[in-house]
Amino acid sequence: AVFKFNKKSLQKGKQFKPSELEVSFAMDGKKSIKQAMRATEMPQLEVMVIVYKFLKNGALTQTSPHAPLTEQQVNDFIEPLEEVLSDIIGPAGPLIVSQSMDAFGASLDNLALCDLSLLLATILYHFDEDEKKALMDWVLSNEKWVEAIS
């Protein structure tokens, strides 16, 4: 499971030991408990005691390592994609995006950064070679997309 430390817990006037602060910074919403243990280089039992304490006090919340994109991020990725698809294959571009997301159970509300490469692969699967080349040329010229699928 992946947990994120609630930074507001630091502001409630509670006193934290240095070891507790170290664990709190390791619990960044991206690392599992095992990864946080490795990151702190503290004894496993000590980290588990601190994690338990944080969970009991509500200072840790379980999260997904693949958090959905914000509405702005979705717009930044999907709108340009729909536009280029409309240029390549015509007015069905937005429909292709929607159907491709449906194919792997995603929607605009729960699309994560890690889903973008799967979305791209799903779209490319149905294209002929010229359409694939045109789309990949666009993707590789778009810095945000290159970063997202790398």
GROMACS .gro file of N, CA and C in nm:
model
  450
    1ALA      N    1   0.084  -0.119   0.000
    1ALA     CA    2   0.000   0.000   0.000
    1ALA      C    3   0.088   0.125   0.000
    2VAL      N    4   0.036   0.229  -0.056
    2VAL     CA    5   0.107   0.356  -0.064
    2VAL      C    6   0.035   0.456   0.026
    3PHE      N    7   0.112   0.527   0.108
    3PHE     CA    8   0.055   0.623   0.200
    3PHE      C    9   0.120   0.759   0.182
    4LYS      N   10   0.044   0.861   0.217
    4LYS     CA   11   0.096   0.998   0.211
    4LYS      C   12   0.080   1.060   0.349
    5PHE      N   13   0.184   1.127   0.394
    5PHE     CA   14   0.181   1.195   0.522
    5PHE      C   15   0.104   1.325   0.508
    6ASN      N   16   0.012   1.348   0.600
    6ASN     CA   17  -0.068   1.469   0.601
    6ASN      C   18   0.016   1.581   0.663
    7LYS      N   19   0.063   1.672   0.580
    7LYS     CA   20   0.153   1.780   0.626
    7LYS      C   21   0.087   1.868   0.733
    8LYS      N   22  -0.046   1.871   0.736
    8LYS     CA   23  -0.115   1.950   0.838
    8LYS      C   24  -0.086   1.897   0.978
    9SER      N   25  -0.051   1.769   0.986
    9SER     CA   26  -0.016   1.711   1.116
    9SER      C   27   0.106   1.778   1.176
   10LEU      N   28   0.194   1.828   1.091
   10LEU     CA   29   0.313   1.897   1.139
   10LEU      C   30   0.278   2.033   1.198
   11GLN      N   31   0.168   2.090   1.152
   11GLN     CA   32   0.131   2.224   1.194
   11GLN      C   33   0.040   2.226   1.316
   12LYS      N   34   0.002   2.112   1.367
   12LYS     CA   35  -0.090   2.107   1.481
   12LYS      C   36  -0.020   2.124   1.615
   13GLY      N   37   0.106   2.160   1.612
   13GLY     CA   38   0.179   2.184   1.735
   13GLY      C   39   0.229   2.058   1.803
   14LYS      N   40   0.218   1.945   1.736
   14LYS     CA   41   0.269   1.821   1.793
   14LYS      C   42   0.421   1.821   1.784
   15GLN      N   43   0.482   1.758   1.879
   15GLN     CA   44   0.627   1.744   1.878
   15GLN      C   45   0.663   1.613   1.811
   16PHE      N   46   0.750   1.619   1.713
   16PHE     CA   47   0.794   1.500   1.641
   16PHE      C   48   0.941   1.476   1.666
   17LYS      N   49   0.976   1.352   1.686
   17LYS     CA   50   1.116   1.313   1.698
   17LYS      C   51   1.178   1.318   1.559
   18PRO      N   52   1.310   1.335   1.552
   18PRO     CA   53   1.376   1.336   1.420
   18PRO      C   54   1.345   1.211   1.337
   19SER      N   55   1.339   1.095   1.401
   19SER     CA   56   1.309   0.973   1.327
   19SER      C   57   1.167   0.976   1.270
   20GLU      N   58   1.074   1.034   1.343
   20GLU     CA   59   0.936   1.046   1.295
   20GLU      C   60   0.929   1.142   1.176
   21LEU      N   61   1.004   1.250   1.183
   21LEU     CA   62   1.008   1.344   1.071
   21LEU      C   63   1.067   1.277   0.947
   22GLU      N   64   1.170   1.197   0.968
   22GLU     CA   65   1.233   1.129   0.856
   22GLU      C   66   1.133   1.036   0.787
   23VAL      N   67   1.057   0.961   0.866
   23VAL     CA   68   0.956   0.872   0.810
   23VAL      C   69   0.846   0.953   0.743
   24SER      N   70   0.807   1.064   0.804
   24SER     CA   71   0.700   1.145   0.745
   24SER      C   72   0.739   1.197   0.606
   25PHE      N   73   0.865   1.234   0.589
   25PHE     CA   74   0.910   1.282   0.458
   25PHE      C   75   0.921   1.169   0.357
   26ALA      N   76   0.949   1.049   0.403
   26ALA     CA   77   0.958   0.934   0.313
   26ALA      C   78   0.820   0.890   0.264
   27MET      N   79   0.717   0.916   0.343
   27MET     CA   80   0.581   0.877   0.307
   27MET      C   81   0.521   0.988   0.220
   28ASP      N   82   0.562   0.990   0.095
   28ASP     CA   83   0.531   1.100   0.004
   28ASP      C   84   0.414   1.074  -0.091
   29GLY      N   85   0.346   0.963  -0.073
   29GLY     CA   86   0.235   0.930  -0.163
   29GLY      C   87   0.279   0.858  -0.288
   30LYS      N   88   0.409   0.831  -0.299
   30LYS     CA   89   0.462   0.761  -0.415
   30LYS      C   90   0.531   0.631  -0.376
   31LYS      N   91   0.577   0.625  -0.252
   31LYS     CA   92   0.651   0.508  -0.206
   31LYS      C   93   0.562   0.416  -0.122
   32SER      N   94   0.588   0.287  -0.134
   32SER     CA   95   0.525   0.191  -0.045
   32SER      C   96   0.596   0.198   0.090
   33ILE      N   97   0.541   0.129   0.189
   33ILE     CA   98   0.606   0.129   0.319
   33ILE      C   99   0.746   0.068   0.308
   34LYS      N  100   0.760  -0.040   0.230
   34LYS     CA  101   0.892  -0.101   0.212
   34LYS      C  102   0.990  -0.002   0.150
   35GLN      N  103   0.946   0.072   0.050
   35GLN     CA  104   1.033   0.169  -0.015
   35GLN      C  105   1.070   0.281   0.082
   36ALA      N  106   0.974   0.321   0.166
   36ALA     CA  107   1.002   0.425   0.266
   36ALA      C  108   1.104   0.375   0.368
   37MET      N  109   1.094   0.246   0.403
   37MET     CA  110   1.192   0.188   0.496
   37MET      C  111   1.332   0.195   0.438
   38ARG      N  112   1.342   0.160   0.310
   38ARG     CA  113   1.473   0.165   0.244
   38ARG      C  114   1.524   0.309   0.236
   39ALA      N  115   1.433   0.402   0.208
   39ALA     CA  116   1.473   0.542   0.193
   39ALA      C  117   1.525   0.600   0.324
   40THR      N  118   1.466   0.558   0.437
   40THR     CA  119   1.509   0.613   0.566
   40THR      C  120   1.633   0.543   0.621
   41GLU      N  121   1.656   0.419   0.575
   41GLU     CA  122   1.767   0.337   0.625
   41GLU      C  123   1.759   0.314   0.776
   42MET      N  124   1.635   0.321   0.829
   42MET     CA  125   1.611   0.295   0.971
   42MET      C  126   1.573   0.149   0.988
   43PRO      N  127   1.585   0.096   1.112
   43PRO     CA  128   1.542  -0.042   1.136
   43PRO      C  129   1.393  -0.059   1.102
   44GLN      N  130   1.362  -0.173   1.043
   44GLN     CA  131   1.227  -0.201   0.997
   44GLN      C  132   1.125  -0.186   1.109
   45LEU      N  133   1.153  -0.240   1.224
   45LEU     CA  134   1.059  -0.234   1.336
   45LEU      C  135   1.031  -0.090   1.377
   46GLU      N  136   1.135  -0.008   1.380
   46GLU     CA  137   1.119   0.132   1.419
   46GLU      C  138   1.028   0.206   1.319
   47VAL      N  139   1.049   0.181   1.190
   47VAL     CA  140   0.964   0.245   1.089
   47VAL      C  141   0.820   0.197   1.103
   48MET      N  142   0.801   0.069   1.126
   48MET     CA  143   0.664   0.015   1.140
   48MET      C  144   0.593   0.074   1.260
   49VAL      N  145   0.663   0.093   1.371
   49VAL     CA  146   0.604   0.154   1.491
   49VAL      C  147   0.561   0.297   1.460
   50ILE      N  148   0.645   0.370   1.390
   50ILE     CA  149   0.614   0.509   1.356
   50ILE      C  150   0.496   0.514   1.258
   51VAL      N  151   0.497   0.426   1.158
   51VAL     CA  152   0.386   0.421   1.061
   51VAL      C  153   0.255   0.391   1.135
   52TYR      N  154   0.258   0.293   1.226
   52TYR     CA  155   0.138   0.260   1.303
   52TYR      C  156   0.089   0.381   1.381
   53LYS      N  157   0.182   0.451   1.447
   53LYS     CA  158   0.147   0.570   1.525
   53LYS      C  159   0.080   0.675   1.434
   54PHE      N  160   0.139   0.697   1.316
   54PHE     CA  161   0.083   0.795   1.223
   54PHE      C  162  -0.056   0.752   1.174
   55LEU      N  163  -0.071   0.624   1.145
   55LEU     CA  164  -0.202   0.575   1.099
   55LEU      C  165  -0.306   0.593   1.209
   56LYS      N  166  -0.270   0.559   1.330
   56LYS     CA  167  -0.360   0.568   1.445
   56LYS      C  168  -0.404   0.713   1.468
   57ASN      N  169  -0.313   0.807   1.448
   57ASN     CA  170  -0.341   0.950   1.470
   57ASN      C  171  -0.400   1.020   1.348
   58GLY      N  172  -0.416   0.948   1.237
   58GLY     CA  173  -0.471   1.008   1.117
   58GLY      C  174  -0.372   1.092   1.038
   59ALA      N  175  -0.244   1.076   1.067
   59ALA     CA  176  -0.143   1.156   0.998
   59ALA      C  177  -0.105   1.096   0.862
   60LEU      N  178  -0.141   0.970   0.839
   60LEU     CA  179  -0.116   0.905   0.709
   60LEU      C  180  -0.248   0.870   0.645
   61THR      N  181  -0.255   0.892   0.515
   61THR     CA  182  -0.372   0.850   0.440
   61THR      C  183  -0.326   0.763   0.324
   62GLN      N  184  -0.405   0.659   0.299
   62GLN     CA  185  -0.371   0.571   0.188
   62GLN      C  186  -0.404   0.643   0.058
   63THR      N  187  -0.318   0.628  -0.038
   63THR     CA  188  -0.337   0.694  -0.166
   63THR      C  189  -0.296   0.599  -0.277
   64SER      N  190  -0.321   0.640  -0.397
   64SER     CA  191  -0.281   0.561  -0.512
   64SER      C  192  -0.153   0.619  -0.568
   65PRO      N  193  -0.058   0.533  -0.609
   65PRO     CA  194   0.062   0.587  -0.671
   65PRO      C  195   0.032   0.644  -0.809
   66HIS      N  196  -0.087   0.616  -0.857
   66HIS     CA  197  -0.127   0.663  -0.989
   66HIS      C  198  -0.248   0.755  -0.974
   67ALA      N  199  -0.227   0.866  -0.909
   67ALA     CA  200  -0.335   0.961  -0.885
   67ALA      C  201  -0.387   1.016  -1.017
   68PRO      N  202  -0.518   1.037  -1.025
   68PRO     CA  203  -0.574   1.093  -1.148
   68PRO      C  204  -0.517   1.232  -1.179
   69LEU      N  205  -0.511   1.262  -1.307
   69LEU     CA  206  -0.468   1.394  -1.350
   69LEU      C  207  -0.572   1.497  -1.307
   70THR      N  208  -0.528   1.619  -1.285
   70THR     CA  209  -0.623   1.727  -1.257
   70THR      C  210  -0.699   1.759  -1.385
   71GLU      N  211  -0.806   1.833  -1.372
   71GLU     CA  212  -0.884   1.872  -1.490
   71GLU      C  213  -0.798   1.950  -1.589
   72GLN      N  214  -0.712   2.038  -1.537
   72GLN     CA  215  -0.623   2.116  -1.625
   72GLN      C  216  -0.525   2.027  -1.697
   73GLN      N  217  -0.467   1.928  -1.625
   73GLN     CA  218  -0.373   1.836  -1.688
   73GLN      C  219  -0.442   1.753  -1.797
   74VAL      N  220  -0.563   1.708  -1.770
   74VAL     CA  221  -0.638   1.633  -1.870
   74VAL      C  222  -0.657   1.719  -1.994
   75ASN      N  223  -0.696   1.844  -1.974
   75ASN     CA  224  -0.714   1.935  -2.087
   75ASN      C  225  -0.583   1.956  -2.162
   76ASP      N  226  -0.472   1.970  -2.088
   76ASP     CA  227  -0.342   1.993  -2.152
   76ASP      C  228  -0.298   1.875  -2.238
   77PHE      N  229  -0.338   1.753  -2.201
   77PHE     CA  230  -0.299   1.636  -2.278
   77PHE      C  231  -0.404   1.597  -2.382
   78ILE      N  232  -0.529   1.595  -2.344
   78ILE     CA  233  -0.633   1.537  -2.429
   78ILE      C  234  -0.678   1.632  -2.540
   79GLU      N  235  -0.698   1.760  -2.510
   79GLU     CA  236  -0.745   1.852  -2.614
   79GLU      C  237  -0.649   1.858  -2.734
   80PRO      N  238  -0.518   1.876  -2.711
   80PRO     CA  239  -0.427   1.876  -2.827
   80PRO      C  240  -0.426   1.742  -2.901
   81LEU      N  241  -0.439   1.632  -2.826
   81LEU     CA  242  -0.444   1.500  -2.888
   81LEU      C  243  -0.566   1.488  -2.978
   82GLU      N  244  -0.680   1.531  -2.929
   82GLU     CA  245  -0.802   1.526  -3.010
   82GLU      C  246  -0.789   1.613  -3.135
   83GLU      N  247  -0.725   1.728  -3.120
   83GLU     CA  248  -0.706   1.817  -3.235
   83GLU      C  249  -0.618   1.752  -3.341
   84VAL      N  250  -0.505   1.695  -3.299
   84VAL     CA  251  -0.415   1.634  -3.398
   84VAL      C  252  -0.481   1.511  -3.460
   85LEU      N  253  -0.556   1.436  -3.382
   85LEU     CA  254  -0.627   1.321  -3.440
   85LEU      C  255  -0.731   1.366  -3.542
   86SER      N  256  -0.796   1.478  -3.515
   86SER     CA  257  -0.892   1.533  -3.612
   86SER      C  258  -0.821   1.574  -3.741
   87ASP      N  259  -0.699   1.627  -3.728
   87ASP     CA  260  -0.621   1.661  -3.847
   87ASP      C  261  -0.580   1.536  -3.925
   88ILE      N  262  -0.548   1.428  -3.854
   88ILE     CA  263  -0.499   1.306  -3.918
   88ILE      C  264  -0.611   1.223  -3.977
   89ILE      N  265  -0.718   1.202  -3.900
   89ILE     CA  266  -0.825   1.111  -3.945
   89ILE      C  267  -0.961   1.176  -3.964
   90GLY      N  268  -0.970   1.305  -3.934
   90GLY     CA  269  -1.096   1.373  -3.953
   90GLY      C  270  -1.172   1.392  -3.822
   91PRO      N  271  -1.300   1.424  -3.833
   91PRO     CA  272  -1.379   1.462  -3.714
   91PRO      C  273  -1.398   1.352  -3.610
   92ALA      N  274  -1.358   1.231  -3.640
   92ALA     CA  275  -1.373   1.121  -3.544
   92ALA      C  276  -1.263   1.121  -3.437
   93GLY      N  277  -1.170   1.216  -3.442
   93GLY     CA  278  -1.059   1.221  -3.347
   93GLY      C  279  -1.102   1.211  -3.201
   94PRO      N  280  -1.193   1.298  -3.154
   94PRO     CA  281  -1.237   1.289  -3.014
   94PRO      C  282  -1.304   1.155  -2.981
   95LEU      N  283  -1.376   1.100  -3.076
   95LEU     CA  284  -1.442   0.971  -3.054
   95LEU      C  285  -1.337   0.860  -3.037
   96ILE      N  286  -1.230   0.865  -3.116
   96ILE     CA  287  -1.123   0.766  -3.105
   96ILE      C  288  -1.061   0.771  -2.965
   97VAL      N  289  -1.040   0.891  -2.912
   97VAL     CA  290  -0.983   0.906  -2.778
   97VAL      C  291  -1.077   0.845  -2.675
   98SER      N  292  -1.204   0.878  -2.684
   98SER     CA  293  -1.303   0.827  -2.590
   98SER      C  294  -1.312   0.674  -2.595
   99GLN      N  295  -1.320   0.618  -2.714
   99GLN     CA  296  -1.330   0.473  -2.728
   99GLN      C  297  -1.203   0.402  -2.682
  100SER      N  298  -1.090   0.465  -2.704
  100SER     CA  299  -0.964   0.406  -2.660
  100SER      C  300  -0.954   0.403  -2.508
  101MET      N  301  -1.000   0.510  -2.442
  101MET     CA  302  -1.002   0.510  -2.296
  101MET      C  303  -1.100   0.405  -2.243
  102ASP      N  304  -1.215   0.394  -2.307
  102ASP     CA  305  -1.313   0.292  -2.267
  102ASP      C  306  -1.253   0.152  -2.276
  103ALA      N  307  -1.168   0.130  -2.375
  103ALA     CA  308  -1.111  -0.003  -2.398
  103ALA      C  309  -1.027  -0.052  -2.281
  104PHE      N  310  -0.966   0.041  -2.204
  104PHE     CA  311  -0.888  -0.004  -2.088
  104PHE      C  312  -0.942   0.051  -1.957
  105GLY      N  313  -1.069   0.091  -1.958
  105GLY     CA  314  -1.138   0.127  -1.834
  105GLY      C  315  -1.106   0.263  -1.777
  106ALA      N  316  -1.058   0.353  -1.859
  106ALA     CA  317  -1.027   0.488  -1.811
  106ALA      C  318  -1.134   0.585  -1.859
  107SER      N  319  -1.139   0.699  -1.794
  107SER     CA  320  -1.228   0.808  -1.837
  107SER      C  321  -1.154   0.938  -1.808
  108LEU      N  322  -1.211   1.048  -1.850
  108LEU     CA  323  -1.147   1.178  -1.825
  108LEU      C  324  -1.140   1.206  -1.675
  109ASP      N  325  -1.230   1.144  -1.596
  109ASP     CA  326  -1.232   1.167  -1.452
  109ASP      C  327  -1.125   1.089  -1.377
  110ASN      N  328  -1.079   0.977  -1.433
  110ASN     CA  329  -0.982   0.896  -1.359
  110ASN      C  330  -0.854   0.868  -1.437
  111LEU      N  331  -0.828   0.944  -1.539
  111LEU     CA  332  -0.709   0.925  -1.621
  111LEU      C  333  -0.584   0.966  -1.543
  112ALA      N  334  -0.488   0.876  -1.536
  112ALA     CA  335  -0.362   0.903  -1.467
  112ALA      C  336  -0.250   0.921  -1.569
  113LEU      N  337  -0.144   0.984  -1.527
  113LEU     CA  338  -0.030   1.007  -1.615
  113LEU      C  339   0.020   0.876  -1.674
  114CYS      N  340   0.022   0.771  -1.591
  114CYS     CA  341   0.071   0.642  -1.639
  114CYS      C  342  -0.021   0.581  -1.744
  115ASP      N  343  -0.144   0.630  -1.757
  115ASP     CA  344  -0.238   0.578  -1.857
  115ASP      C  345  -0.213   0.635  -1.996
  116LEU      N  346  -0.139   0.744  -2.006
  116LEU     CA  347  -0.123   0.811  -2.135
  116LEU      C  348  -0.051   0.725  -2.238
  117SER      N  349   0.049   0.648  -2.195
  117SER     CA  350   0.117   0.562  -2.292
  117SER      C  351   0.025   0.450  -2.338
  118LEU      N  352  -0.059   0.398  -2.249
  118LEU     CA  353  -0.157   0.296  -2.287
  118LEU      C  354  -0.262   0.355  -2.382
  119LEU      N  355  -0.304   0.476  -2.355
  119LEU     CA  356  -0.398   0.545  -2.443
  119LEU      C  357  -0.338   0.559  -2.583
  120LEU      N  358  -0.215   0.603  -2.589
  120LEU     CA  359  -0.148   0.621  -2.717
  120LEU      C  360  -0.135   0.488  -2.791
  121ALA      N  361  -0.095   0.383  -2.720
  121ALA     CA  362  -0.081   0.251  -2.782
  121ALA      C  363  -0.214   0.199  -2.834
  122THR      N  364  -0.320   0.223  -2.759
  122THR     CA  365  -0.454   0.178  -2.800
  122THR      C  366  -0.497   0.250  -2.927
  123ILE      N  367  -0.470   0.379  -2.933
  123ILE     CA  368  -0.505   0.456  -3.053
  123ILE      C  369  -0.423   0.408  -3.172
  124LEU      N  370  -0.293   0.393  -3.153
  124LEU     CA  371  -0.204   0.353  -3.263
  124LEU      C  372  -0.237   0.215  -3.318
  125TYR      N  373  -0.289   0.128  -3.236
  125TYR     CA  374  -0.320  -0.008  -3.277
  125TYR      C  375  -0.414  -0.010  -3.399
  126HIS      N  376  -0.503   0.086  -3.408
  126HIS     CA  377  -0.603   0.087  -3.515
  126HIS      C  378  -0.563   0.169  -3.637
  127PHE      N  379  -0.445   0.229  -3.633
  127PHE     CA  380  -0.403   0.317  -3.741
  127PHE      C  381  -0.321   0.243  -3.845
  128ASP      N  382  -0.326   0.296  -3.970
  128ASP     CA  383  -0.236   0.243  -4.071
  128ASP      C  384  -0.099   0.310  -4.052
  129GLU      N  385  -0.001   0.270  -4.129
  129GLU     CA  386   0.137   0.316  -4.108
  129GLU      C  387   0.152   0.468  -4.121
  130ASP      N  388   0.085   0.528  -4.220
  130ASP     CA  389   0.096   0.674  -4.237
  130ASP      C  390   0.035   0.749  -4.119
  131GLU      N  391  -0.078   0.701  -4.070
  131GLU     CA  392  -0.143   0.764  -3.954
  131GLU      C  393  -0.058   0.747  -3.829
  132LYS      N  394   0.002   0.628  -3.812
  132LYS     CA  395   0.091   0.605  -3.698
  132LYS      C  396   0.208   0.701  -3.702
  133LYS      N  397   0.268   0.715  -3.820
  133LYS     CA  398   0.384   0.805  -3.834
  133LYS      C  399   0.345   0.949  -3.802
  134ALA      N  400   0.231   0.993  -3.853
  134ALA     CA  401   0.187   1.131  -3.829
  134ALA      C  402   0.163   1.155  -3.680
  135LEU      N  403   0.097   1.061  -3.614
  135LEU     CA  404   0.071   1.078  -3.471
  135LEU      C  405   0.200   1.074  -3.390
  136MET      N  406   0.289   0.981  -3.420
  136MET     CA  407   0.415   0.971  -3.345
  136MET      C  408   0.504   1.092  -3.369
  137ASP      N  409   0.503   1.147  -3.490
  137ASP     CA  410   0.578   1.269  -3.515
  137ASP      C  411   0.527   1.382  -3.425
  138TRP      N  412   0.394   1.391  -3.412
  138TRP     CA  413   0.335   1.494  -3.325
  138TRP      C  414   0.373   1.469  -3.179
  139VAL      N  415   0.359   1.345  -3.135
  139VAL     CA  416   0.390   1.311  -2.995
  139VAL      C  417   0.534   1.347  -2.964
  140LEU      N  418   0.626   1.309  -3.051
  140LEU     CA  419   0.768   1.333  -3.025
  140LEU      C  420   0.807   1.481  -3.033
  141SER      N  421   0.721   1.561  -3.094
  141SER     CA  422   0.746   1.705  -3.098
  141SER      C  423   0.679   1.778  -2.982
  142ASN      N  424   0.602   1.705  -2.902
  142ASN     CA  425   0.528   1.763  -2.791
  142ASN      C  426   0.598   1.724  -2.660
  143GLU      N  427   0.663   1.820  -2.597
  143GLU     CA  428   0.746   1.793  -2.478
  143GLU      C  429   0.668   1.726  -2.365
  144LYS      N  430   0.546   1.771  -2.339
  144LYS     CA  431   0.466   1.711  -2.232
  144LYS      C  432   0.438   1.564  -2.258
  145TRP      N  433   0.406   1.532  -2.382
  145TRP     CA  434   0.377   1.393  -2.415
  145TRP      C  435   0.502   1.306  -2.405
  146VAL      N  436   0.613   1.357  -2.454
  146VAL     CA  437   0.739   1.280  -2.447
  146VAL      C  438   0.771   1.249  -2.301
  147GLU      N  439   0.758   1.349  -2.214
  147GLU     CA  440   0.785   1.329  -2.073
  147GLU      C  441   0.688   1.230  -2.010
  148ALA      N  442   0.562   1.235  -2.049
  148ALA     CA  443   0.459   1.148  -1.991
  148ALA      C  444   0.476   1.002  -2.029
  149ILE      N  445   0.519   0.976  -2.151
  149ILE     CA  446   0.528   0.837  -2.196
  149ILE      C  447   0.667   0.778  -2.179
  150SER      N  448   0.760   0.858  -2.131
  150SER     CA  449   0.897   0.809  -2.110
  150SER      C  450   0.909   0.733  -1.980
   0.00000   0.00000   0.00000
